[in-house]
Short mmCIF file of C-alpha atoms and ligand atoms in Angstrom, two decimals:
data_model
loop_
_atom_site.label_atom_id
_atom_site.label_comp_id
_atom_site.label_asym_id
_atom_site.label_seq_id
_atom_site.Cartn_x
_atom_site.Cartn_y
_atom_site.Cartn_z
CA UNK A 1 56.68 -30.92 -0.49
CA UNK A 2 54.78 -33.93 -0.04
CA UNK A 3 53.56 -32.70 2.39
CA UNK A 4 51.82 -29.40 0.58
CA UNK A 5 50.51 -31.70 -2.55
CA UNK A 6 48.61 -33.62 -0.27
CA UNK A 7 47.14 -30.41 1.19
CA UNK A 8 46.21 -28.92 -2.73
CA UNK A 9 44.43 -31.97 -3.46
CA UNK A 10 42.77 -32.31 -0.27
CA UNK A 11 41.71 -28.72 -0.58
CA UNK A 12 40.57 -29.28 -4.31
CA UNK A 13 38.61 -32.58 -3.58
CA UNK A 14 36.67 -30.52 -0.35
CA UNK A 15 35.40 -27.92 -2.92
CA UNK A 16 34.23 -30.20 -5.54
CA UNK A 17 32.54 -32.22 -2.95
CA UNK A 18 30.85 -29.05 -1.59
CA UNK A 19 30.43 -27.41 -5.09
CA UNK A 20 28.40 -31.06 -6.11
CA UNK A 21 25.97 -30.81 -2.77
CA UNK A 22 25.61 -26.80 -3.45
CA UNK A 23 24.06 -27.65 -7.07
CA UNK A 24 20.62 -26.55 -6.61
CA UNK A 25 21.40 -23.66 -4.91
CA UNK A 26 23.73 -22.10 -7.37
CA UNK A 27 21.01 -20.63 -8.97
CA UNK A 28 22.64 -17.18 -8.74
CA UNK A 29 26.27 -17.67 -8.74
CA UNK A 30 28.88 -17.86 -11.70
CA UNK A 31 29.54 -21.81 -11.49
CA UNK A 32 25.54 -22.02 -12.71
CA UNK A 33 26.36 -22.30 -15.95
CA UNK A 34 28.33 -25.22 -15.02
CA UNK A 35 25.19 -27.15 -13.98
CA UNK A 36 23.59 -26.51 -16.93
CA UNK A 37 21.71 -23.00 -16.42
CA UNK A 38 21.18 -20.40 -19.34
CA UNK A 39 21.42 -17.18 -17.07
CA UNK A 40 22.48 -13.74 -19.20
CA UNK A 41 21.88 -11.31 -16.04
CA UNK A 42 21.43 -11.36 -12.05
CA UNK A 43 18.33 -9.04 -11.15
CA UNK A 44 18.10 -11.71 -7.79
CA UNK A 45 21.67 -11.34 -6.22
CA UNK A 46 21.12 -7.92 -4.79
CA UNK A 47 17.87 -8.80 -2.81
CA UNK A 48 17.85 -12.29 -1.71
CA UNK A 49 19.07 -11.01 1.99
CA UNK A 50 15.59 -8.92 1.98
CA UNK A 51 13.34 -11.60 0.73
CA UNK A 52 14.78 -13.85 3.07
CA UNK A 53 13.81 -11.38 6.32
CA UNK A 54 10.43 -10.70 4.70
CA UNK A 55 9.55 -14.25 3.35
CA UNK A 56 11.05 -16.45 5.81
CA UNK A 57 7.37 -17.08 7.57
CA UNK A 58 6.71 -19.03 4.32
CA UNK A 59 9.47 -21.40 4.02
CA UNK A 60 8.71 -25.42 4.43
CA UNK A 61 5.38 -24.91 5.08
CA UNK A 62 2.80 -26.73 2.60
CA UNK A 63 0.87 -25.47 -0.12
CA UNK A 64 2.87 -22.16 -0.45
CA UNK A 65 1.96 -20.25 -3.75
CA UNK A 66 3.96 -17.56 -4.80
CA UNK A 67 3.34 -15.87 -8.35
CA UNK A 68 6.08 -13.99 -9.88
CA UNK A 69 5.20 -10.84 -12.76
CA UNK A 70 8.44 -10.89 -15.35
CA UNK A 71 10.20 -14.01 -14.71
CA UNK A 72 12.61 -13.65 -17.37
CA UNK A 73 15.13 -16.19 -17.49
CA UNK A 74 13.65 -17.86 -14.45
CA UNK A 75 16.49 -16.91 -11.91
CA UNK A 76 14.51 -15.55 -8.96
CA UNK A 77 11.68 -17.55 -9.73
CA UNK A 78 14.46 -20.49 -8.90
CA UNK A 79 15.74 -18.73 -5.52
CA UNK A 80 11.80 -18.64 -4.71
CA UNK A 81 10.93 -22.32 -5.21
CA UNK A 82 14.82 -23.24 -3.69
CA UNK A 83 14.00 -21.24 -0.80
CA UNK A 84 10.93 -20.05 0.06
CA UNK A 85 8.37 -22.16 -1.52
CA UNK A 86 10.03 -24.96 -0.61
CA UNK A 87 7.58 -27.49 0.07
CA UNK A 88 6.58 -30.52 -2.40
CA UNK A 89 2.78 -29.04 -2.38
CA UNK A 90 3.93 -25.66 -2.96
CA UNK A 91 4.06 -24.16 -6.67
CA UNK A 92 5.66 -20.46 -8.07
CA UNK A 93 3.56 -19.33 -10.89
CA UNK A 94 5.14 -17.42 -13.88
CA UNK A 95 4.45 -14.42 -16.13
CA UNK A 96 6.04 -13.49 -18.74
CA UNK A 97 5.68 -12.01 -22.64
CA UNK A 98 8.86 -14.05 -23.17
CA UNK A 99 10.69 -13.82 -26.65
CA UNK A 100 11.18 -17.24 -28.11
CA UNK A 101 15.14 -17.15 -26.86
CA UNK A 102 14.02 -15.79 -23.31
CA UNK A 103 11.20 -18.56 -23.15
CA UNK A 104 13.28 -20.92 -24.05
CA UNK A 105 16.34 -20.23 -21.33
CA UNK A 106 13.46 -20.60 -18.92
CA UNK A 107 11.96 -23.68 -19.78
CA UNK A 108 15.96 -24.93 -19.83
CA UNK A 109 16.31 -23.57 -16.44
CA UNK A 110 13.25 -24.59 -14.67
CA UNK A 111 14.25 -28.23 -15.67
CA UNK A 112 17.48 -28.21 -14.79
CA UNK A 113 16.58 -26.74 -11.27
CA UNK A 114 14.09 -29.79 -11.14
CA UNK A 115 10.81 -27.48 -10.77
CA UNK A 116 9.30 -28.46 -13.80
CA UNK A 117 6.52 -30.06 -11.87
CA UNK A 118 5.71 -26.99 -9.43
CA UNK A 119 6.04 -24.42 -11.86
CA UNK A 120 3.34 -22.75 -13.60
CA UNK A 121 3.84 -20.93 -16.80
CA UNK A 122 1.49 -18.21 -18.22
CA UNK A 123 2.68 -16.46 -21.53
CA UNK A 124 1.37 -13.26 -22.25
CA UNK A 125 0.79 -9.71 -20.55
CA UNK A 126 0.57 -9.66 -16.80
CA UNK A 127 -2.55 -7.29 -17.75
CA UNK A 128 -4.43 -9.65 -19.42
CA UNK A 129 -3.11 -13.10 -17.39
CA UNK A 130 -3.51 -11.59 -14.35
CA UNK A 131 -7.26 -11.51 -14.40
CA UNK A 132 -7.92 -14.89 -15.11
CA UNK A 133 -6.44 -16.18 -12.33
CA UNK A 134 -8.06 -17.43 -9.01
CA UNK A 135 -9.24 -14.67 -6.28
CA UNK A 136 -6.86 -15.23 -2.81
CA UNK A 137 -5.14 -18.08 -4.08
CA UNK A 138 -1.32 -16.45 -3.36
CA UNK A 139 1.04 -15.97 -0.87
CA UNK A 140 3.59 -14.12 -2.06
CA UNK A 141 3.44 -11.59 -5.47
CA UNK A 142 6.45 -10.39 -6.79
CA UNK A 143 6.08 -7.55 -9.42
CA UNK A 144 8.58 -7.11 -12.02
CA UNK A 145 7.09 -6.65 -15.22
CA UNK A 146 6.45 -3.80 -17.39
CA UNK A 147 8.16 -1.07 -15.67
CA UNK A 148 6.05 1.98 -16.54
CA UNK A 149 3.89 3.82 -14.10
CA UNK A 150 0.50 2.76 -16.15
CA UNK A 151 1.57 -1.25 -16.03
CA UNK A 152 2.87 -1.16 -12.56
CA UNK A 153 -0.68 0.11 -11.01
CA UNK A 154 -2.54 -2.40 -12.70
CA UNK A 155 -0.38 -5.38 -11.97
CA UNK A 156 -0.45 -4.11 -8.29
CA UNK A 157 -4.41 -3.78 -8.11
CA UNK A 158 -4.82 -6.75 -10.47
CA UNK A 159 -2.32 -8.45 -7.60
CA UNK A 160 -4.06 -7.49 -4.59
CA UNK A 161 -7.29 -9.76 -4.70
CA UNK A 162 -5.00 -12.43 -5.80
CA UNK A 163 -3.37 -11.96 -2.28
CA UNK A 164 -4.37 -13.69 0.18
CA UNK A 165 -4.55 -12.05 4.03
CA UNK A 166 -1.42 -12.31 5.40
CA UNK A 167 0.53 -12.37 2.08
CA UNK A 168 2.99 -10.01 0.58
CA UNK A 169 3.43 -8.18 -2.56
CA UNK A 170 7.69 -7.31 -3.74
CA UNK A 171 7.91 -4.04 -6.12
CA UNK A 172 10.79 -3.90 -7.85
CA UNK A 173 12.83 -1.22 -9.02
CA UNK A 174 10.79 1.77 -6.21
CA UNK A 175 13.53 4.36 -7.03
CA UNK A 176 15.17 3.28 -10.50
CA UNK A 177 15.60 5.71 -13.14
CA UNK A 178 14.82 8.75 -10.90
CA UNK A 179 15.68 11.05 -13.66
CA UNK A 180 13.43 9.76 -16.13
CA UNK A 181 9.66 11.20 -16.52
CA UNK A 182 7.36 9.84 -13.72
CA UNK A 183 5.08 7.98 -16.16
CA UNK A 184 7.81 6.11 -17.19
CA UNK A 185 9.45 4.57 -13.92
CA UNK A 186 7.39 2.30 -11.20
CA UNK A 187 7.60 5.04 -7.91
CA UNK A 188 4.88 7.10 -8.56
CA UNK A 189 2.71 3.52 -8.81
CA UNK A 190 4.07 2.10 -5.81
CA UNK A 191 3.40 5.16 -3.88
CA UNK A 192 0.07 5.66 -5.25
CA UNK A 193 -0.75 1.84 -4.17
CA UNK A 194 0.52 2.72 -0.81
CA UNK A 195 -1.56 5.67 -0.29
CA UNK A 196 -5.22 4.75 -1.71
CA UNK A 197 -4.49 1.24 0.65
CA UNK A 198 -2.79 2.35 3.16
CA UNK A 199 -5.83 1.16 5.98
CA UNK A 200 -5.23 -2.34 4.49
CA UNK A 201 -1.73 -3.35 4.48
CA UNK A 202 1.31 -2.60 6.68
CA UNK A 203 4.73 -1.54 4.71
CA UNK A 204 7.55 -4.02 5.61
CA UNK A 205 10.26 -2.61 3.63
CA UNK A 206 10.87 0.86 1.74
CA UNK A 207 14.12 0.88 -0.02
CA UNK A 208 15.23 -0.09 -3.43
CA UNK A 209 12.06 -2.85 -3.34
CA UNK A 210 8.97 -2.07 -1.99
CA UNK A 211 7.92 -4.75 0.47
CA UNK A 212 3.40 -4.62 1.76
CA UNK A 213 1.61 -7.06 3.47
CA UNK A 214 -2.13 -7.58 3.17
CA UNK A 215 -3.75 -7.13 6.31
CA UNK A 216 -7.41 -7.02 5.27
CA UNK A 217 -9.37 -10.48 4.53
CA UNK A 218 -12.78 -9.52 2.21
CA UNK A 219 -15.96 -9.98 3.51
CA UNK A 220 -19.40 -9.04 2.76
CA UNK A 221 -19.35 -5.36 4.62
CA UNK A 222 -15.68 -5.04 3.24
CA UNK A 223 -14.36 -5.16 -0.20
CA UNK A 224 -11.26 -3.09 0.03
CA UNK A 225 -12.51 0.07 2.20
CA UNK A 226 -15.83 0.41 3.70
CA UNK A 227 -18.61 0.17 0.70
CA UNK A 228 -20.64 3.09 -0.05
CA UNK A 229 -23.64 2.52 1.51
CA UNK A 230 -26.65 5.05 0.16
CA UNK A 231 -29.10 6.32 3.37
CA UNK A 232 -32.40 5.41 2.99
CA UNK A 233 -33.52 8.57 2.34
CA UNK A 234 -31.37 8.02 -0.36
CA UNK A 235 -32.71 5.25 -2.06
CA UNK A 236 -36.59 6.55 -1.88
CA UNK A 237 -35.53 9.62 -3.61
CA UNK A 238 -34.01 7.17 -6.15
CA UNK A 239 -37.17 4.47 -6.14
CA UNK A 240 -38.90 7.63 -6.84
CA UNK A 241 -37.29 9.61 -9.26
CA UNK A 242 -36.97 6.37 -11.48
CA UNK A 243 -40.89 6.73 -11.41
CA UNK A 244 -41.12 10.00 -12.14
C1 SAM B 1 13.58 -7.17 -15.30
S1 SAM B 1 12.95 -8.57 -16.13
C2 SAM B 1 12.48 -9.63 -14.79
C3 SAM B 1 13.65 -10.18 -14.05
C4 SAM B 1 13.33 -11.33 -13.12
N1 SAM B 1 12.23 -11.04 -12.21
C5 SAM B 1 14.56 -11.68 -12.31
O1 SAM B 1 14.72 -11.15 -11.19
O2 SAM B 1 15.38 -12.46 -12.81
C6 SAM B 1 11.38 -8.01 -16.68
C7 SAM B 1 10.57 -9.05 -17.42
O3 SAM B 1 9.24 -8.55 -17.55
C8 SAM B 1 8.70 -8.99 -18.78
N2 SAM B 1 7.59 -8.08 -19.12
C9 SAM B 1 7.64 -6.78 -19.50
N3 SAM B 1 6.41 -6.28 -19.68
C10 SAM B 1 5.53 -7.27 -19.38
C11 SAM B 1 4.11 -7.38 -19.35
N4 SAM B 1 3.32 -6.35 -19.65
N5 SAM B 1 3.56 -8.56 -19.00
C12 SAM B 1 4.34 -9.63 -18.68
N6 SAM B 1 5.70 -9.58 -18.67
C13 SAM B 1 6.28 -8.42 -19.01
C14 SAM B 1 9.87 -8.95 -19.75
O4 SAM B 1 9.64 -9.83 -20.81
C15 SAM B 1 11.04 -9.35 -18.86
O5 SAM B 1 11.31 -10.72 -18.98
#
């Protein structure tokens, strides 16, 4: 009897010991909102294990940048800086339309995971934030914004000369909502990106996410593909039809 009480509390006192060193990594499980988090829905559960295999090359290193597109309530931007970007020097950058409620459930849990400092928040369409933002400066780009076809293709060529060589781009959602109209879902995007670069990247993972990595670094001679380069006959003709 004695015997078993001892046992109960030992066993009780072991989980709250590991449940208090497991804090910052509970992120994604129910006790979160224990810790303080404001999470409404897990979008990260299902595809940590895949990140992981994909992303791993990035973790401790220094000066890691990773930039996520629809961060939502801040979940997987969490798992990012808790596990890949990982590094003091290393920062996650955020965007997001957010809603005043949504906004403010990320703010709550980007300070309670302690990333305040590394975390860089841009409000507004991906569209729009995307291009002001420095050329090769990322390491990892995960796209989960604006879900239509239209949105997904711009955030994925906006993305690309954000990329640096060697980094990776995440598509969410490849084949969700099958049976809706093609314009409306992100496949026919993804696909499209896959095809019109397919000399430049290699595909890492084809399932429910979409994983590429940028092989090509830009250079003079090469912006994406090989430039169009006019022959010389070319250009006189030009020079002198201008003329004419
Ligand atoms: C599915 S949620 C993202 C979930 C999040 N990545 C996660 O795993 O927890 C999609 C987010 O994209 C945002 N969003 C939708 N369209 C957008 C756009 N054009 N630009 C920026 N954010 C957008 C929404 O506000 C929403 O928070």
């Amino acid at each position: 009897m004695v015997n078993s009480w001892w046992r109960r509390s030992a066993r009780a006192l072991a989980i709250a010991l590991l449940l208090s060193f497991a804090a910052p990594a509970l992120a994604a499980d129910d006790a979160a909102d224990e810790v303080g988090y404001q999470f409404s829905t897990d979008w990260t559960g299902p595809h940590t294990a895949v990140w992981l295999r994909h992303l791993a090359r990035f973790m401790k290193k220094p000066d890691i940048h990773g930039l996520e597109i629809g961060c939502f309530e801040g979940r997987s931007s969490i798992w990012f800086m808790e596990r890949i970007a990982t590094h003091e020097s290393s920062t996650m950058s955020c965007i997001d339309v957010f809603t005043d409620a949504i906004e403010a459930r990320f703010d709550n849990n980007i300070e309670v995971a302690g990333f305040s400092d590394r975390m860089k928040k841009h409000k507004g369409y991906s569209q729009d934030v995307l291009r002001k933002l420095d050329y090769a400066s990322f390491d990892f780009i995960y796209i989960d914004g604006c879900h239509l076809a239209s949105c997904v293709l711009t955030d994925a060529v906006l993305a690309w000369d954000l990329l640096k060589p060697g980094g990776m781009i995440i598509f969410d959602d490849y084949v969700w909502a099958l049976e809706k109209a093609k314009t409306q879902r992100p496949k026919v995007a993804i696909d499209a990106f896959m095809t019109v670069y397919a000399n430049h990247i290699r595909v890492r993972e084809r399932g429910y996410q979409v994983i590429i990595e940028k092989l090509a670094p830009r250079s003079d001679r090469e912006l994406v593909g090989k430039p169009v380069v006019h022959s010389e006959e070319w250009e006189k003709d030009y020079e002198k039809k201008k003329k004419d």
